Coordinates of C-alpha atoms (C1' of nucleotides) in Angstrom, one line a residue:
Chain A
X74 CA -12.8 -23.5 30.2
X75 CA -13.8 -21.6 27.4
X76 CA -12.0 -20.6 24.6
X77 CA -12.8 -16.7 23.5
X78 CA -11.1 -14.1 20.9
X79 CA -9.3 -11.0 22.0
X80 CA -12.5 -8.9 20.0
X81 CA -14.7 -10.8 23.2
X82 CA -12.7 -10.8 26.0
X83 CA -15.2 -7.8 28.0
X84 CA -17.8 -10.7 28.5
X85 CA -15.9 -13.1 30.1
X86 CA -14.4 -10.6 33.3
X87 CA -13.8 -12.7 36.2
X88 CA -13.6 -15.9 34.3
X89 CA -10.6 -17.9 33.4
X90 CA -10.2 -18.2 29.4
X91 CA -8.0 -20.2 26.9
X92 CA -6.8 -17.7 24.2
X93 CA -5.1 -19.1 20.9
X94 CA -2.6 -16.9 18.7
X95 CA 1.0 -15.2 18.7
X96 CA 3.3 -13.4 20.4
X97 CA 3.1 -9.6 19.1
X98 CA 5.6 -8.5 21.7
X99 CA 6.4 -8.9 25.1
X100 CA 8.4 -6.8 28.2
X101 CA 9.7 -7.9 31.1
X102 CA 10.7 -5.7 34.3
X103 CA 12.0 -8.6 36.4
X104 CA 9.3 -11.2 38.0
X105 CA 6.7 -9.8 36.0
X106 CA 6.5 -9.9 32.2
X107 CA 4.0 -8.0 29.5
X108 CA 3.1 -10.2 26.2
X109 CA 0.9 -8.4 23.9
X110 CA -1.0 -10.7 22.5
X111 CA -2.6 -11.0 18.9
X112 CA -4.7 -13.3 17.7
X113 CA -6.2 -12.0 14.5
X114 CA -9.5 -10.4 16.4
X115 CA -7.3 -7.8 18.0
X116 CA -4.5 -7.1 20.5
X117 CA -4.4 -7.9 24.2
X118 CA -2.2 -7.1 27.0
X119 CA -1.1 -10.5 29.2
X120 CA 0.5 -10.5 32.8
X121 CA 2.9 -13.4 33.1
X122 CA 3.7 -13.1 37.2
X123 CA 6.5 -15.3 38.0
X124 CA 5.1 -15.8 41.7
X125 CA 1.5 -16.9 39.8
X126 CA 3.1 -19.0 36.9
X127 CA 5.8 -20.7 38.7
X128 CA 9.6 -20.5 37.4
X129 CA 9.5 -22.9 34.8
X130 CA 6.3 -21.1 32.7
X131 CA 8.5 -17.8 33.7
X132 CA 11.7 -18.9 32.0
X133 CA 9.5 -20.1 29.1
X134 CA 8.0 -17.2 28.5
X135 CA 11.4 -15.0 28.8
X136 CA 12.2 -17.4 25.3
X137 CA 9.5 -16.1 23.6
X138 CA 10.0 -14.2 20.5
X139 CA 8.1 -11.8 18.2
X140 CA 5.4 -13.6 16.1
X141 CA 6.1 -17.0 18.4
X142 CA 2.5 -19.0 18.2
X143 CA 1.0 -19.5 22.2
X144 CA -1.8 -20.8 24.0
X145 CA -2.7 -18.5 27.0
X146 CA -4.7 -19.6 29.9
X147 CA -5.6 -17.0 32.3
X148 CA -8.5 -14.6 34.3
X149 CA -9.7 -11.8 32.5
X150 CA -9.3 -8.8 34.4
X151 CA -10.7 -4.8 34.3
X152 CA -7.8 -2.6 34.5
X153 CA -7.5 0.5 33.3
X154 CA -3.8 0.5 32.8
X155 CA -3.3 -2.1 30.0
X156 CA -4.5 -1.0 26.3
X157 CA -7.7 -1.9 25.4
X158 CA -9.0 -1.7 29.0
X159 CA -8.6 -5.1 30.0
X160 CA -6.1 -7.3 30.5
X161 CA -5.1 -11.4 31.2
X162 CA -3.6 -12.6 33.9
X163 CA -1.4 -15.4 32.9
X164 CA -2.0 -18.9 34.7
X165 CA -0.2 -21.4 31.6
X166 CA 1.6 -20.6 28.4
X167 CA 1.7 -23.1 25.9
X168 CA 4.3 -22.7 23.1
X169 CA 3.1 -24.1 19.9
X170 CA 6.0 -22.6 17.4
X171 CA 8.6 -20.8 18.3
X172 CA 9.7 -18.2 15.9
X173 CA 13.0 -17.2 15.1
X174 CA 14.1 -14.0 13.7
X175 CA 11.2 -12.8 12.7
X176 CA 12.1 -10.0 9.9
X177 CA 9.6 -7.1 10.8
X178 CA 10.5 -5.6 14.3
X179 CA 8.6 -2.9 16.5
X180 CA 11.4 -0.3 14.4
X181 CA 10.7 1.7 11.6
X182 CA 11.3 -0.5 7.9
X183 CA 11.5 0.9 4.4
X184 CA 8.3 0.1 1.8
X185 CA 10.2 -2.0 -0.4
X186 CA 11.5 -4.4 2.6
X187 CA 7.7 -4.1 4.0
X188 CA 6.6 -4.8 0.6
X189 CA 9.1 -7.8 0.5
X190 CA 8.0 -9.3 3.3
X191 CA 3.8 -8.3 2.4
X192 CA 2.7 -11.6 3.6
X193 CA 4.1 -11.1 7.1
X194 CA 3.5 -7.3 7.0
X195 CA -0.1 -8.4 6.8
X196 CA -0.4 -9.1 10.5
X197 CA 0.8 -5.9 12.0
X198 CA -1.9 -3.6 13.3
X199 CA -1.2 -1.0 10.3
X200 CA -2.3 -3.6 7.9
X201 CA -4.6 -5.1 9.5
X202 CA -6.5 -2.1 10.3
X203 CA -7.0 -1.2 6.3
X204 CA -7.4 -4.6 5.6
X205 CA -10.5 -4.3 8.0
X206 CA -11.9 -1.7 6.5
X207 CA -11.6 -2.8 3.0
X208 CA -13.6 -6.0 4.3
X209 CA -16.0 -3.0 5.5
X210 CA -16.5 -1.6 2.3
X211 CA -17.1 -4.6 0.5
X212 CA -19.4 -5.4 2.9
X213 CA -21.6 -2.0 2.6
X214 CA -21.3 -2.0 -1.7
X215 CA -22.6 -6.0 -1.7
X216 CA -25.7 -5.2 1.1
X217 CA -25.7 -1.6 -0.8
X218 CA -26.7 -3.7 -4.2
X219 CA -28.4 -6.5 -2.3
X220 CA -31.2 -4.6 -0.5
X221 CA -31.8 -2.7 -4.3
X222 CA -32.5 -5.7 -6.1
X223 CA -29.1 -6.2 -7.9
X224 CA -28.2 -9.2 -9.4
X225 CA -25.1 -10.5 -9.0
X226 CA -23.7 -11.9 -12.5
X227 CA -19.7 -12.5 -12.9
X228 CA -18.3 -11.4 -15.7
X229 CA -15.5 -13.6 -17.8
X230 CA -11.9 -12.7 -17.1
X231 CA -10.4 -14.0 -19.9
X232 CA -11.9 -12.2 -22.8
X233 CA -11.3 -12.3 -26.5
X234 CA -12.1 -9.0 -27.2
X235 CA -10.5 -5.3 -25.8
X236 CA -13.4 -3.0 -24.2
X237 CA -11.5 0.0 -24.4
X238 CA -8.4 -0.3 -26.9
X239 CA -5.8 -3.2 -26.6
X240 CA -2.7 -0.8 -25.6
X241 CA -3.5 -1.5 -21.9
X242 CA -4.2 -5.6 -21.6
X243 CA -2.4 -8.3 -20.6
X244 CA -2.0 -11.4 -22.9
X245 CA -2.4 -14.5 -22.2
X246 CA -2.0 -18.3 -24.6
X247 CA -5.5 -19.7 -24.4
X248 CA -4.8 -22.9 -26.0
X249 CA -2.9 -21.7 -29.4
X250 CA -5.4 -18.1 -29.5
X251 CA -4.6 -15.0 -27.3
X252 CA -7.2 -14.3 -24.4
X253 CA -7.0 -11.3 -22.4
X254 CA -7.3 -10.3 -19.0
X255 CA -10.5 -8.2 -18.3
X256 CA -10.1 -4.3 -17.7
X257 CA -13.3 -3.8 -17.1
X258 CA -16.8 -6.4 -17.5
X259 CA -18.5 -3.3 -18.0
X260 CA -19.8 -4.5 -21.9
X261 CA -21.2 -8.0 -20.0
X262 CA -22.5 -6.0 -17.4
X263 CA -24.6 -4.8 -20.1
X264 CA -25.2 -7.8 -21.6
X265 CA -26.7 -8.8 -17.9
X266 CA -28.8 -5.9 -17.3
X267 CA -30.6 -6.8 -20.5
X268 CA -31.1 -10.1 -18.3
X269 CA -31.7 -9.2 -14.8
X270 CA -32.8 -5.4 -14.7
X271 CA -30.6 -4.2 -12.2
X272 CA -27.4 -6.1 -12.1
X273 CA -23.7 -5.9 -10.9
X274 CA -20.4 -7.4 -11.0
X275 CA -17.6 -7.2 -8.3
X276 CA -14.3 -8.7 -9.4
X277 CA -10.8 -8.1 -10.2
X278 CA -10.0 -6.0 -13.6
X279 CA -6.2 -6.0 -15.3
X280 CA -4.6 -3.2 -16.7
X281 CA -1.1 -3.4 -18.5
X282 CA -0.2 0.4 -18.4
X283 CA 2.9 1.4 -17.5
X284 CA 1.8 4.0 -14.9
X285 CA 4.2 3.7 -11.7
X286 CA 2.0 6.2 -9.4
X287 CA 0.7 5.9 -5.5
X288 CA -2.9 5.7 -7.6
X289 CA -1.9 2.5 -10.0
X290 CA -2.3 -1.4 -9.4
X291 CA -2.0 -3.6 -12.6
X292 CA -4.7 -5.9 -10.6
X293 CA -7.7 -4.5 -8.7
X294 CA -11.3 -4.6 -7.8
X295 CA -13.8 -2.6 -9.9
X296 CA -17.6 -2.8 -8.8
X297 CA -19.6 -2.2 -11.6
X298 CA -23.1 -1.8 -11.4
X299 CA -25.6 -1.3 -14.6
X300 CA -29.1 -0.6 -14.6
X301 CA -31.6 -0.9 -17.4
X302 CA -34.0 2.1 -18.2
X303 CA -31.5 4.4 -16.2
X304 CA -30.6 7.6 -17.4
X305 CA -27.4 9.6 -17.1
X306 CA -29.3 11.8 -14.3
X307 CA -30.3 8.5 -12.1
X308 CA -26.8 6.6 -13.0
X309 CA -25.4 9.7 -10.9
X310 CA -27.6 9.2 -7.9
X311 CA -26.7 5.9 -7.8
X312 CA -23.2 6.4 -7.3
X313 CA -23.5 9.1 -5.1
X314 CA -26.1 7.1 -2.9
X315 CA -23.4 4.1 -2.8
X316 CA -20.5 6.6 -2.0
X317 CA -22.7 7.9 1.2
X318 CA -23.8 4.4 2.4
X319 CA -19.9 3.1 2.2
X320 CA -18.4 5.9 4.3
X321 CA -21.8 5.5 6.6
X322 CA -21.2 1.9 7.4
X323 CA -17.3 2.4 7.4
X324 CA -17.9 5.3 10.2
X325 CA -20.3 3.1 11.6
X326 CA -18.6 -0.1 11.8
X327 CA -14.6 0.5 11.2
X328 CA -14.2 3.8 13.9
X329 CA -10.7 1.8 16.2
X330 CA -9.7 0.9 12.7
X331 CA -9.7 5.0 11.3
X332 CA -8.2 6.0 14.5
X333 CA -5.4 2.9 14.2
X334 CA -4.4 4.7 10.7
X335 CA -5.0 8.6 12.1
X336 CA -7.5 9.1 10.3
X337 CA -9.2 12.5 10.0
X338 CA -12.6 11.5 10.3
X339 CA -14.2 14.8 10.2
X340 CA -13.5 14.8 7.1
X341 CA -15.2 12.0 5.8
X342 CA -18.2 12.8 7.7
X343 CA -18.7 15.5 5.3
X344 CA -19.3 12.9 2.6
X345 CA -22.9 13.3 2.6
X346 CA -25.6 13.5 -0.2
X347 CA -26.4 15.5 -2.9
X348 CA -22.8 15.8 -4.2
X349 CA -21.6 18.8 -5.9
X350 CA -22.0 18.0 -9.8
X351 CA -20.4 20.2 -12.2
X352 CA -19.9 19.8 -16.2
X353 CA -16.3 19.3 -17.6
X354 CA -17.3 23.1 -19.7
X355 CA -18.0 24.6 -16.5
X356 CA -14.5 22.9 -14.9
X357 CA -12.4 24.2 -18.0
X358 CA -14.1 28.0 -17.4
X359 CA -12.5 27.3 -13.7
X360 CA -9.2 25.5 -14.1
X361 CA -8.9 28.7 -17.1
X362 CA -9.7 31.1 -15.1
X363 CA -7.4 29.6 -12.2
X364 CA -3.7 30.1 -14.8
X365 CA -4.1 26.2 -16.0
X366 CA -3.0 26.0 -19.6
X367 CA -6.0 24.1 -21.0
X368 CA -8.1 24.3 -23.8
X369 CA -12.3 22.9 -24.2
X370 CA -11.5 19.0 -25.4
X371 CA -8.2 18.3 -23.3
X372 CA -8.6 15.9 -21.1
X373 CA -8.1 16.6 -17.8
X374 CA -4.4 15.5 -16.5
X375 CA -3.4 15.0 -12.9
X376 CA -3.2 18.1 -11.3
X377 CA -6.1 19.5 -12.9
X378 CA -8.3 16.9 -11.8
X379 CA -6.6 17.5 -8.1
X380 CA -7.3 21.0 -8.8
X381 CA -11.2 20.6 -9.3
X382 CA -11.7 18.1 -6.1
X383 CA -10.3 21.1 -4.5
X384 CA -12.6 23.0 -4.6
X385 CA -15.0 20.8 -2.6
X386 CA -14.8 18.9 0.9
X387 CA -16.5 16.0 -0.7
X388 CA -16.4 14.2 -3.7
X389 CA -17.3 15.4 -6.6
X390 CA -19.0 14.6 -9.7
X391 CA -18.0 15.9 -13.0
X392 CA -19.8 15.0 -16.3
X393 CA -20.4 15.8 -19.7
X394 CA -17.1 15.1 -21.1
X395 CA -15.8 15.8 -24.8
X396 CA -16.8 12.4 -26.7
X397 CA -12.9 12.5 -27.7
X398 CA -11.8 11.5 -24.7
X399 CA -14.1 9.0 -23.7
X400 CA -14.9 5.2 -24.7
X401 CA -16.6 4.6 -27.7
X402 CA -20.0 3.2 -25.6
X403 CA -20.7 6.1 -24.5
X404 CA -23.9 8.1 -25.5
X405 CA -23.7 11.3 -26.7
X406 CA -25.8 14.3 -25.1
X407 CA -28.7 15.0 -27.6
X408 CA -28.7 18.6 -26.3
X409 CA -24.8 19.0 -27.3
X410 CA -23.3 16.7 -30.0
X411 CA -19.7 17.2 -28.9
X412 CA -19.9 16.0 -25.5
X413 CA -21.1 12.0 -23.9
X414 CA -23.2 11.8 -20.9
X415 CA -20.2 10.2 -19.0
X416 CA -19.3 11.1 -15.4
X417 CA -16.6 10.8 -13.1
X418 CA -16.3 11.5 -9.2
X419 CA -13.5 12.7 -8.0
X420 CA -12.8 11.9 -4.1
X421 CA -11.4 14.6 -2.0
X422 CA -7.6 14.9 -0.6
X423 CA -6.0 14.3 -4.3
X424 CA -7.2 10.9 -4.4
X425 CA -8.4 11.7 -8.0
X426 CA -10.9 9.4 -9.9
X427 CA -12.5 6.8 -7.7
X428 CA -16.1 6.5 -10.4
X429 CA -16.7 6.5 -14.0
X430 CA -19.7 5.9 -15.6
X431 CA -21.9 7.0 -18.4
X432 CA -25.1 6.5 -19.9
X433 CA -25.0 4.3 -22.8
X434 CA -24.9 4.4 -26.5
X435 CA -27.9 2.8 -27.4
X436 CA -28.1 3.5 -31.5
X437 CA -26.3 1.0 -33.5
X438 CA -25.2 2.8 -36.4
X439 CA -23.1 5.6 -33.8
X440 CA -21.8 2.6 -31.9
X441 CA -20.5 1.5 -35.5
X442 CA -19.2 4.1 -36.1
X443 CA -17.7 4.5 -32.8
X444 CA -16.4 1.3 -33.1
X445 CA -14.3 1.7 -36.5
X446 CA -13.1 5.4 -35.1
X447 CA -11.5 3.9 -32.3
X448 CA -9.8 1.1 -34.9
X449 CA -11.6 -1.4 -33.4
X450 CA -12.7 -4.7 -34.5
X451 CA -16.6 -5.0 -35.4
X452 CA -16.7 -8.8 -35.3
X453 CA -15.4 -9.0 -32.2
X454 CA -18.1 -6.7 -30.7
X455 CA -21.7 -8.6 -32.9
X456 CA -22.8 -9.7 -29.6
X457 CA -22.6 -6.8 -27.8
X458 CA -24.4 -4.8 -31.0
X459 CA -26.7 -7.4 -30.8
X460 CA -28.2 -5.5 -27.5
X461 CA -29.2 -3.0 -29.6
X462 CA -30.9 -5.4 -31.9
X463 CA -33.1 -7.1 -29.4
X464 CA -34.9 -5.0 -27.1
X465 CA -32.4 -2.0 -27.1
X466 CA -33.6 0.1 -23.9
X467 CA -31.6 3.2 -22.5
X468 CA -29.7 2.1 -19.3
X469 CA -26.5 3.1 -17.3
X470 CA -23.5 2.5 -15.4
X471 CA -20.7 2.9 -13.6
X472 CA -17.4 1.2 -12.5
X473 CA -16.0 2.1 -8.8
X474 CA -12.3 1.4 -8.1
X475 CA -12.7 -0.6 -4.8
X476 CA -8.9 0.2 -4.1
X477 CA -8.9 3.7 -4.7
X478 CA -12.2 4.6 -2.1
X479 CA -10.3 2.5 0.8
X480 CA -7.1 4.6 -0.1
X481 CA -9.3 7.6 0.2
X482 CA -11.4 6.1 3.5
X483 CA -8.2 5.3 4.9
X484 CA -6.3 8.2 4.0
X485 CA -3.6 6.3 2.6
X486 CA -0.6 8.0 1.2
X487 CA -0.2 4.7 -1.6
X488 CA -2.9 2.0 -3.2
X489 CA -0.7 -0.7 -2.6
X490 CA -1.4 -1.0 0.8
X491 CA -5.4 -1.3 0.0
X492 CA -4.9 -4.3 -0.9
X493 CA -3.5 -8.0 0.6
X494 CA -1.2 -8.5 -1.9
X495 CA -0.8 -5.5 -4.5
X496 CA 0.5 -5.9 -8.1
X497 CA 2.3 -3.1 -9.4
X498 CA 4.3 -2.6 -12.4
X499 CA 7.5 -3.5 -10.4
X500 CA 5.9 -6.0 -7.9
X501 CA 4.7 -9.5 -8.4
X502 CA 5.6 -11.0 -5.0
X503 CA 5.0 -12.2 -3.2
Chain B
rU115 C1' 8.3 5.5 -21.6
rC116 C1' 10.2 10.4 -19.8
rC117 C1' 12.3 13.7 -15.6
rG118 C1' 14.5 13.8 -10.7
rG119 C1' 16.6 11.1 -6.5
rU120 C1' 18.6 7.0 -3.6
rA121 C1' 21.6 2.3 -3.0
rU122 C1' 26.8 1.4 3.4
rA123 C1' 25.4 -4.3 9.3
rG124 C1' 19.2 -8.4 9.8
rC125 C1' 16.4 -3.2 9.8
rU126 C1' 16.7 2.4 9.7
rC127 C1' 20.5 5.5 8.6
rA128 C1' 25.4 8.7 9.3
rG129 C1' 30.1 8.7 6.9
rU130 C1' 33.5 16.0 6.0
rU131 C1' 37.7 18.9 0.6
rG132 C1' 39.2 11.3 -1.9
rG133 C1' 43.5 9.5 3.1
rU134 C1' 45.3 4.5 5.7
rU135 C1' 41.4 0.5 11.3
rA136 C1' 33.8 1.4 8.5
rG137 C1' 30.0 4.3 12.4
rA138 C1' 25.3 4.9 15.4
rG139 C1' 20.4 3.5 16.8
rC140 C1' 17.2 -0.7 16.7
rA141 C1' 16.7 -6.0 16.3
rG142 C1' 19.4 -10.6 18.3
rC143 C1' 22.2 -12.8 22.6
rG144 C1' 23.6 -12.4 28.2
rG145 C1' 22.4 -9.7 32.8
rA146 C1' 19.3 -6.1 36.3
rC147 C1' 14.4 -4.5 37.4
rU148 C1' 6.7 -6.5 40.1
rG149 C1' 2.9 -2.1 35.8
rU150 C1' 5.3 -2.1 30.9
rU151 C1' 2.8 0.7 26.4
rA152 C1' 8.1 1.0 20.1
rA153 C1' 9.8 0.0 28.4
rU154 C1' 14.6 1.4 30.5
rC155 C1' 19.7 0.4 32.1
rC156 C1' 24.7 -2.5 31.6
rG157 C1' 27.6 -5.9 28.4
rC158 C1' 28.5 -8.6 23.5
rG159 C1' 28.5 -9.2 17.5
rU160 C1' 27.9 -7.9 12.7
rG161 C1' 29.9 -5.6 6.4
rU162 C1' 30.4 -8.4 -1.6
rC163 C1' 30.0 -0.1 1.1
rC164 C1' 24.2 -2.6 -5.4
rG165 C1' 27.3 -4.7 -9.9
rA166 C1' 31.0 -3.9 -13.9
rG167 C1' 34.7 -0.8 -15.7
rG168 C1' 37.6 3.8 -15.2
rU169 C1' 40.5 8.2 -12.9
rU170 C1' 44.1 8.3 -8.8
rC171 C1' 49.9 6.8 -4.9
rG172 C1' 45.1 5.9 -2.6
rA173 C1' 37.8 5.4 -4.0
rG174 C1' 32.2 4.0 0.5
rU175 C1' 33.4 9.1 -1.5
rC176 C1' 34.9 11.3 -8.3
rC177 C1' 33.5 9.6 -13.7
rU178 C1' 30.9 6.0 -17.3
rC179 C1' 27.5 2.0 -18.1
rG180 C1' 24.1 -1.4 -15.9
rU181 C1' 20.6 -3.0 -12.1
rA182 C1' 17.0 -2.3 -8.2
rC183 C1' 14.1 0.9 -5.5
rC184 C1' 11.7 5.8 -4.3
rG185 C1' 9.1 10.4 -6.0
rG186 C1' 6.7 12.9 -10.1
rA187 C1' 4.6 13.0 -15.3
rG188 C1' 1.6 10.6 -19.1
rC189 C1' -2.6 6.8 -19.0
rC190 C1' -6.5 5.3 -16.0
rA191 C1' -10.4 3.0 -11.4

RNA sequence: UCCGGUAUAGCUCAGUUGGUUAGAGCAGCGGACUGUUAAUCCGCGUGUCCGAGGUUCGAGUCCUCGUACCGGAGCCA
């Protein structure tokens, strides 16, 4: 006898099987009893008969309990009746654990008790469905960068140095000295470019702000590609072309996942290539125009950023930002001093920024200067200045915010269910 | 950090103008039922009413402070 996953069980019709997993629920209506089965490939309806198992397997199953652990033996059958489209009829239930009082039951639960219990919460279908397509996604972004010659090169995560000002880090003792956790590896990722060409990174990034939103993790994945010889124009087309190829291979691959978490997907069919690009000038004009109280050089807040991705049914990207409001390695537009050649997409829905990249500063004495305006220290950065000293080249980036596009995908109302176990400003279990 | 809200059974919640004995559904346990889809029906149990202080003859209910959580803002992916 064979053992088989739930994901398999249309191959083996007519054939008796040995299925490992749990209990997800089970029914009874006198001598015949319904267990829906899970087993971490999917859900599966089994038919205990009484007459077919005999009394003692009967009064055996009627002990089992939600999230009990069981080995089923029993002929996969057609039948149009059970979810799924096929079913198991039950010949031997083997009880491996029972489980008692298992917290999370078939009723409706708060966040903070689901939250509580994340690690259990994991295997309901909910979870399990956007934890799916988040696997999905990180799928399509590593074969995205694969089959285009990227280089995969890890960035530290323990740094010395800030990126991007020191307000939003977290500190840890690195034997006597302060190290902190990475934001962003987006000034190695520059440093590897300069090595490989075409190169990305894929980890988790830390941020310490205080920001208690459905849009804010403390810990999260950022991919962050960056390309050598690249200008702001072909930085663009790179993110948009990743964007496309994600919600392609999601649609493709993840459909009984988007329709577990009612997903419109009309919607994300839509996101198709080219995206509309608009300058932040031309989005002030708008968001003026439209009663926002806003002036050229503000940045945009949240519901002015909501307010732009409005106006499209895809994402959006939005550049040429005032160099005020943007990081100091950013290059500025020779055609207009007072903006960088930074960009953002914004994803549909109000699910706000989900890109940012720019092209790069690549004249030392601006970065400099750059530097000591944003009160940072230059020692800290020689290395990365030293890019511009050896074979300086113009080249660009961008960081995506893995759990902000499976939000979107997903059409989740909060990021902390993108992720297994989410980090918040109030959460660090468990 | 700021603004607003909530806190009552294992879970989700109700609880009137302050009134004497604290309510329901679900889960759990027992029973009935051979096609259930969060099954249904019958029976059974459960409380630091978030914590501390105050007002009052009397506080789950009103007031003060604290704590936790939720929503929003700022900041950002």
């Amino acid at each position: 006898m064979k053992r088989v996953f739930v994901n398999k069980v249309s191959k083996y019709v007519g054939e008796k099987v040995i299925l490992k997993g749990w209990v997800y629920n089970s029914r009874r209506s006198g001598k015949i009893g319904f267990l829906t089965f899970r087993d971490g490939f999917g859900l599966l309806q089994c038919i205990v008969v009484k007459n077919d198992v005999g009394d003692e397997k009967f009064e055996l199953f009627k002990t089992l309990t939600q999230e009990s652990s069981v080995i089923i033996t029993g002929e996969v059958v057609k039948n149009e009746r059970a979810p799924g489209g096929f079913e198991i009829l039950v010949s031997d239930v083997e009880l491996i654990h029972l489980s008692k009082d298992y917290p999370i039951t078939p009723k409706e639960h708060g966040t903070d008790f689901l939250m509580n219990n994340r690690h259990l919460w994991l295997r309901s279908k909910r979870q399990h469905a956007i934890l799916r397509v988040r696997h999905q996604i990180v799928k399509a972004i590593r074969d995205f960068f694969d089959s285009n010659d990227f280089t995969l090169v890890d960035s530290p995560i323990f740094t010395p140095n800030a990126a991007e000002g020191t307000s939003t880090l977290f500190g840890t003792d690195y034997f006597g000295k302060t190290a902190y956790l990475a934001q962003t590896g987006q000034l190695y990722g520059e440093a590897s470019a300069m090595a490989f060409g075409r190169h990305y990174n894929f980890g988790p990034c830390f941020r310490a702000e205080k920001s208690k939103t459905r849009r804010h993790l403390t810990e999260f994945w950022m991919v962050e590609p960056e390309i050598a010889y690249c200008d702001i124009e072909e930085d663009m087309q790179w993110a948009e072309d990743l964007l496309v190829h994600i919600v392609n291979e999601v649609l493709e691959h993840r459909l009984e996942e988007l329709k577990v978490l009612d997903r419109d997907v009309d919607l994300l069919k839509k996101t198709k290539g080219p995206l509309p690009r608009i300058s932040y000038t031309d989005c002030i004009e708008i968001l003026q125009k439209d009663g926002f109280d806003i002036e050229w050089g503000d940045d945009f807040g949240s519901p002015e950023e909501t307010h732009i991705a409005e106006k499209y049914d895809r994402p959006v990207i939005v550049h040429r930002f005032p160099s005020k409001i943007k990081a100091f390695y950013m290059k500025r537009d020779p055609e207009d001093e007072k903006v960088v050649l930074g960009m953002d997409i914004l994803a549909p829905e109000g699910y706000g920024e989900i890109v940012g990249g720019s092209e790069r500063e690549t004249d030392i004495d601006v970065l400099i200067e750059r530097i000591e305006e944003e009160g940072l220290n230059q020692d800290d950065y020689e290395w990365f200045l030293d890019l511009r000293r050896f074979g300086s080249v113009p080249h660009s980036g961008f960081g995506m915010g893995l759990e902000r596009v499976v939000a979107w995908i997903c059409g989740l109302s909060h990021i902390r269910e993108t992720t297994p176990f989410a980090r918040t400003m109030g959460r660090i279990n468990p």
